[in-house]
XYZ file of C-alpha atoms in Angstrom:
360
model
C 64.852 -147.961 29.484
C 62.932 -147.462 26.208
C 64.697 -148.484 23.035
C 65.980 -145.592 20.944
C 64.249 -145.620 17.519
C 66.503 -146.696 14.712
C 66.885 -144.871 11.403
C 64.247 -146.927 9.592
C 61.707 -146.355 12.401
C 62.407 -142.616 12.196
C 61.932 -142.665 8.424
C 58.512 -144.290 8.870
C 57.560 -141.798 11.605
C 58.562 -138.894 9.364
C 56.400 -140.265 6.548
C 53.403 -140.492 8.906
C 53.961 -136.956 10.288
C 54.325 -135.249 6.907
C 50.673 -134.407 6.203
C 49.992 -133.020 9.670
C 53.278 -131.240 10.372
C 56.021 -130.844 7.737
C 58.367 -129.313 10.322
C 57.926 -132.354 12.591
C 58.651 -134.606 9.605
C 61.890 -132.689 9.008
C 62.849 -133.098 12.655
C 62.097 -136.822 12.596
C 64.008 -137.615 9.414
C 67.170 -139.610 10.160
C 70.554 -138.494 8.780
C 71.065 -139.744 5.256
C 74.196 -141.717 6.154
C 72.335 -143.683 8.853
C 70.138 -145.407 6.265
C 70.916 -148.233 3.831
C 71.775 -146.804 0.413
C 68.545 -148.142 -1.128
C 66.428 -146.025 1.296
C 68.351 -142.756 0.952
C 66.445 -141.483 -2.137
C 63.139 -142.065 -0.308
C 64.452 -140.144 2.692
C 65.468 -137.241 0.446
C 62.078 -137.320 -1.276
C 60.313 -136.940 2.096
C 62.702 -134.086 2.915
C 61.749 -132.337 -0.347
C 58.028 -132.938 0.270
C 58.248 -131.297 3.696
C 60.105 -128.297 2.248
C 57.530 -127.899 -0.537
C 54.621 -128.112 1.911
C 56.129 -125.197 3.823
C 56.625 -123.120 0.666
C 60.359 -123.610 0.080
C 59.863 -124.333 -3.616
C 63.353 -123.641 -4.956
C 65.028 -125.637 -2.176
C 62.608 -128.535 -2.557
C 63.133 -128.654 -6.316
C 66.887 -129.008 -5.880
C 66.290 -132.010 -3.634
C 63.807 -133.564 -6.084
C 66.442 -133.160 -8.798
C 68.944 -134.948 -6.570
C 66.491 -137.821 -6.033
C 65.944 -138.112 -9.783
C 69.700 -138.364 -10.292
C 69.680 -141.530 -8.157
C 66.480 -143.284 -9.281
C 65.140 -144.024 -12.738
C 62.048 -145.400 -14.431
C 63.414 -148.951 -14.389
C 64.983 -149.182 -10.952
C 62.239 -147.532 -8.869
C 59.442 -146.369 -11.192
C 57.042 -145.276 -8.431
C 59.563 -143.052 -6.633
C 60.782 -141.738 -9.990
C 57.221 -140.761 -10.980
C 56.480 -139.185 -7.581
C 59.681 -137.139 -7.585
C 59.261 -136.060 -11.222
C 55.648 -134.942 -10.667
C 56.516 -133.065 -7.472
C 59.484 -131.440 -9.188
C 57.274 -130.429 -12.128
C 54.771 -128.779 -9.775
C 57.532 -126.847 -8.000
C 59.158 -125.770 -11.273
C 55.801 -124.628 -12.678
C 55.145 -122.541 -9.572
C 58.603 -121.010 -9.970
C 57.797 -120.014 -13.566
C 60.178 -122.605 -15.078
C 57.521 -124.268 -17.205
C 59.812 -125.661 -19.917
C 61.801 -127.554 -17.277
C 58.541 -128.698 -15.674
C 57.477 -130.270 -18.961
C 60.744 -132.220 -19.108
C 60.011 -133.599 -15.650
C 56.573 -134.714 -16.868
C 58.254 -136.616 -19.688
C 60.352 -138.384 -17.036
C 57.199 -139.303 -15.097
C 55.520 -140.576 -18.272
C 58.506 -142.801 -19.074
C 57.779 -144.907 -15.999
C 54.718 -146.220 -17.832
C 52.776 -146.543 -14.561
C 49.063 -146.166 -15.261
C 48.426 -145.052 -11.663
C 50.156 -141.737 -12.461
C 48.525 -141.021 -15.841
C 45.797 -138.787 -14.406
C 48.280 -136.725 -12.367
C 50.532 -136.316 -15.417
C 47.551 -135.154 -17.470
C 46.612 -132.652 -14.755
C 50.132 -131.262 -14.486
C 50.303 -130.846 -18.267
C 47.062 -128.846 -18.162
C 48.449 -126.679 -15.351
C 51.626 -126.128 -17.384
C 49.432 -124.999 -20.302
C 47.672 -122.578 -17.958
C 51.002 -121.234 -16.694
C 52.111 -120.586 -20.295
C 48.911 -118.700 -21.141
C 47.330 -121.522 -23.175
C 44.125 -121.077 -21.195
C 41.641 -122.553 -23.682
C 43.665 -125.764 -24.024
C 44.071 -125.946 -20.258
C 40.352 -125.433 -19.636
C 39.370 -128.241 -22.015
C 41.399 -130.754 -20.027
C 40.530 -129.354 -16.590
C 36.803 -129.338 -17.390
C 36.901 -132.936 -18.645
C 38.756 -134.008 -15.507
C 36.222 -132.157 -13.362
C 33.339 -134.077 -14.923
C 35.146 -137.334 -14.130
C 35.895 -136.283 -10.537
C 32.266 -135.297 -9.919
C 31.009 -138.529 -11.465
C 33.337 -140.494 -9.172
C 32.370 -138.292 -6.195
C 36.023 -137.348 -5.647
C 35.186 -134.037 -3.985
C 38.758 -133.146 -2.996
C 39.935 -133.509 -6.600
C 36.896 -131.574 -7.845
C 37.649 -128.722 -5.413
C 41.210 -128.479 -6.729
C 40.101 -128.606 -10.377
C 37.507 -125.866 -9.817
C 40.210 -123.716 -8.223
C 42.443 -124.222 -11.297
C 39.517 -123.507 -13.651
C 38.669 -120.332 -11.732
C 42.197 -119.037 -12.229
C 42.166 -119.711 -15.965
C 38.736 -118.071 -16.393
C 39.948 -115.009 -14.500
C 42.968 -114.591 -16.764
C 40.654 -114.851 -19.786
C 38.603 -111.987 -18.322
C 35.521 -114.168 -17.748
C 34.996 -112.885 -14.238
C 31.498 -114.288 -13.568
C 32.638 -117.788 -14.540
C 35.783 -117.379 -12.477
C 33.869 -116.333 -9.356
C 31.412 -119.208 -9.799
C 34.248 -121.759 -10.066
C 35.950 -120.423 -6.940
C 32.651 -120.436 -5.010
C 32.035 -124.068 -5.967
C 35.624 -124.947 -5.053
C 35.162 -123.328 -1.627
C 31.893 -125.190 -0.995
C 33.491 -128.552 -1.847
C 36.612 -127.806 0.226
C 34.391 -127.083 3.226
C 32.462 -130.314 2.658
C 35.798 -132.170 2.641
C 36.888 -130.261 5.779
C 40.088 -129.242 3.986
C 41.133 -125.808 5.343
C 44.044 -125.493 2.903
C 41.829 -126.057 -0.156
C 39.274 -123.641 1.314
C 42.016 -121.054 1.820
C 43.160 -121.252 -1.793
C 39.553 -120.998 -3.027
C 39.197 -117.864 -0.880
C 42.373 -116.467 -2.463
C 40.753 -116.962 -5.869
C 37.520 -115.297 -4.761
C 39.462 -112.430 -3.202
C 41.378 -111.798 -6.421
C 38.367 -111.831 -8.711
C 36.378 -109.699 -6.230
C 39.126 -107.088 -6.282
C 39.217 -106.984 -10.096
C 35.435 -106.476 -10.118
C 35.796 -103.549 -7.708
C 34.227 -105.368 -4.761
C 37.021 -104.296 -2.458
C 35.476 -104.888 0.996
C 34.594 -108.437 -0.119
C 38.131 -108.939 -1.403
C 39.658 -107.763 1.874
C 37.395 -110.042 3.907
C 38.192 -113.085 1.736
C 41.937 -112.488 2.153
C 41.487 -112.015 5.904
C 39.506 -115.236 6.218
C 42.092 -117.151 4.167
C 44.837 -115.708 6.358
C 43.082 -116.985 9.485
C 42.905 -120.483 7.962
C 46.589 -120.535 7.002
C 47.721 -119.136 10.358
C 46.984 -122.625 11.723
C 49.256 -124.291 9.147
C 52.971 -124.340 8.332
C 52.423 -123.097 4.751
C 54.660 -120.013 4.738
C 53.879 -119.291 1.086
C 50.128 -119.159 1.768
C 50.653 -116.944 4.824
C 52.680 -114.527 2.686
C 50.069 -114.619 -0.099
C 47.335 -113.734 2.393
C 49.339 -110.778 3.712
C 50.132 -109.467 0.216
C 46.580 -109.891 -1.065
C 45.096 -108.231 2.006
C 47.560 -105.351 1.592
C 46.466 -104.891 -2.038
C 42.806 -104.723 -1.015
C 43.546 -102.276 1.822
C 45.571 -100.089 -0.551
C 42.652 -99.953 -2.972
C 40.358 -99.039 -0.065
C 42.672 -96.134 0.799
C 43.843 -97.655 4.095
C 47.462 -97.011 3.171
C 49.127 -97.213 6.589
C 47.558 -100.638 7.266
C 48.424 -101.782 3.752
C 52.093 -100.864 4.208
C 52.294 -102.941 7.399
C 50.863 -106.018 5.657
C 53.151 -105.563 2.633
C 56.148 -105.570 4.981
C 54.932 -108.775 6.681
C 54.519 -110.393 3.257
C 58.024 -109.259 2.267
C 59.558 -110.937 5.323
C 57.656 -114.184 4.699
C 58.406 -114.380 0.964
C 62.065 -113.538 1.623
C 62.268 -116.339 4.207
C 61.386 -118.920 1.538
C 63.418 -117.185 -1.214
C 60.304 -116.641 -3.353
C 61.553 -113.884 -5.643
C 58.600 -113.911 -8.049
C 55.902 -113.410 -5.441
C 58.031 -110.996 -3.450
C 58.139 -108.897 -6.642
C 54.357 -108.404 -6.286
C 54.998 -106.995 -2.804
C 57.613 -104.591 -4.172
C 55.194 -103.571 -6.948
C 52.393 -103.054 -4.399
C 54.612 -100.875 -2.245
C 55.528 -98.851 -5.345
C 51.846 -98.360 -6.127
C 51.230 -97.297 -2.534
C 54.004 -94.683 -2.752
C 52.553 -93.436 -6.041
C 49.109 -93.086 -4.436
C 50.704 -91.027 -1.646
C 52.305 -88.730 -4.222
C 55.838 -89.936 -3.403
C 56.670 -90.401 -7.072
C 60.458 -90.703 -6.876
C 60.198 -93.425 -4.220
C 57.492 -95.129 -6.278
C 59.665 -95.083 -9.379
C 62.523 -96.857 -7.568
C 60.276 -99.621 -6.216
C 58.499 -100.131 -9.542
C 61.818 -100.419 -11.394
C 62.960 -102.997 -8.842
C 59.722 -104.962 -9.297
C 60.038 -104.821 -13.088
C 63.563 -106.232 -12.902
C 62.459 -109.086 -10.615
C 59.496 -109.960 -12.818
C 61.547 -109.826 -16.018
C 64.277 -112.038 -14.542
C 61.679 -114.625 -13.564
C 59.646 -114.377 -16.814
C 56.466 -113.386 -14.949
C 54.560 -111.768 -17.822
C 51.618 -110.425 -15.841
C 53.967 -108.833 -13.311
C 56.050 -107.243 -16.075
C 52.897 -105.715 -17.577
C 51.700 -104.397 -14.205
C 55.107 -102.859 -13.524
C 55.393 -101.248 -16.962
C 51.912 -99.731 -16.654
C 52.541 -98.370 -13.158
C 56.003 -97.108 -14.073
C 54.540 -95.341 -17.124
C 52.157 -93.457 -14.837
C 54.971 -92.590 -12.420
C 57.365 -91.224 -15.044
C 54.505 -89.308 -16.682
C 53.876 -87.649 -13.315
C 57.559 -86.700 -13.337
C 57.116 -85.041 -16.744
C 58.869 -87.658 -18.908
C 56.118 -87.983 -21.486
C 57.934 -89.908 -24.253
C 59.269 -92.507 -21.823
C 55.815 -92.897 -20.293
C 54.143 -93.377 -23.687
C 56.751 -95.931 -24.745
C 56.362 -97.938 -21.529
C 52.578 -97.880 -21.775
C 52.614 -98.988 -25.419
C 55.072 -101.785 -24.634
C 52.829 -103.044 -21.806
C 49.781 -103.067 -24.094
C 51.641 -105.003 -26.809
C 52.879 -107.496 -24.235
C 49.393 -108.020 -22.767
C 47.805 -108.576 -26.189
C 50.533 -111.029 -27.214
C 49.939 -113.018 -24.019
C 46.142 -112.860 -24.279
C 45.943 -111.069 -20.917
C 43.632 -108.247 -19.835
C 45.917 -106.915 -17.129
C 45.881 -103.410 -18.602
C 42.102 -103.195 -18.018
C 42.259 -104.074 -14.305
C 41.429 -100.783 -12.615
C 41.331 -102.393 -9.159
C 44.694 -104.175 -9.082
C-alpha cells in the first residue's frame, strides 16, 4: 500500500504545481495546522500566489498581508521580500498605489540585492499607475536596455508591454503600438502564451483608439483563445470585455451585450469591482447607442460610483463624459455641460487624453 504523502511532501508538490496549474496547487496545499509553525507562512504565501495567478487579487492581498504579519526582514528576509513585492503588485492592480508603495518599503528593508531590480520595476509601475508616465518611462526604458543586453527576452517582453501602456496613456499611439508589437514578438519567441495574450490586449486597445476596430476585435479574440487554456480568470474577463467594446463600436450590439454579460460574471466571480465597472460603463454606452437613454443613464451612474469609490480616474472621466451625453439627450442641458466640463478638468489634471478617444 503506497505511503500517504505527509504535509511537507504536499507543500513541495504544491510549489511545483503552481506555475502550471494554480488550482491544482490549491488542492495540494496541506492544512495550515498540519505543518510546523515555521513552514506555515510559506504555505500561506503559496496559497496567495495561486489566488493571484487566478485573478483573485483582493483575496490574495489579504493573505499576503497575513504572511507579512508573521515574517519580517530579519527573521526570513527572502519570504518577507517575496510577499511584500507580490502584495505591492496586487495592491497596485487594485488601485491602492499608496499602500503598494509602503509594501515596497518593506521589501527594500530586507536589504537583499537579489530583489533590487524587482523593487525598482514595481516602483516604476506604481509611478505609471499614478499617472507619472514620464518618470515611469525613464526607468522602464533603462531596464529594457539592460534586459535586451542580457538577452532576458521574457523580462524585455514584460517591460515593452508596460512601456506600451504608458505611451498609450500619453497619447503617443504609434510608439505604443510599436512597443506592444515588439512585446508580442518576444513573448512568442519565449513561447509564453500569457505574455503574448497581454501584448495582444495592448495592441487591441491601441487599435481601437486609432479607429482600427476590426483589428481590435481580432486581437481581443486571439487573446481570449490564448487565455481560455489557462486558469487566469481576470484575463478571460478582460478578453470578453475588450471584445465587447470592439463589437459595440462595430455596431454588433447584440453580440457585444452577450460578451459584456460574460465579462460581468467573470469579474464578479473574482470580486474585481474596478474592472467590472468598465463592463457596466460599456453596457451603459450600448444602451445609449440603442437610444435607451433612461436605461443608459442608470448604468452610467452605477459605473461612475464604482470608479469613484475605487479612485479609477480614467473610468471616472469616461463615465462623466458618457453621462453628460445621456442627460443632454434627456434635455438637461446645464447638468450635461457641468458634467462635461468636470470631465475635461479631471482629464487635464491627470494628463490623460481620454476625452479625445472617439473609439472607446
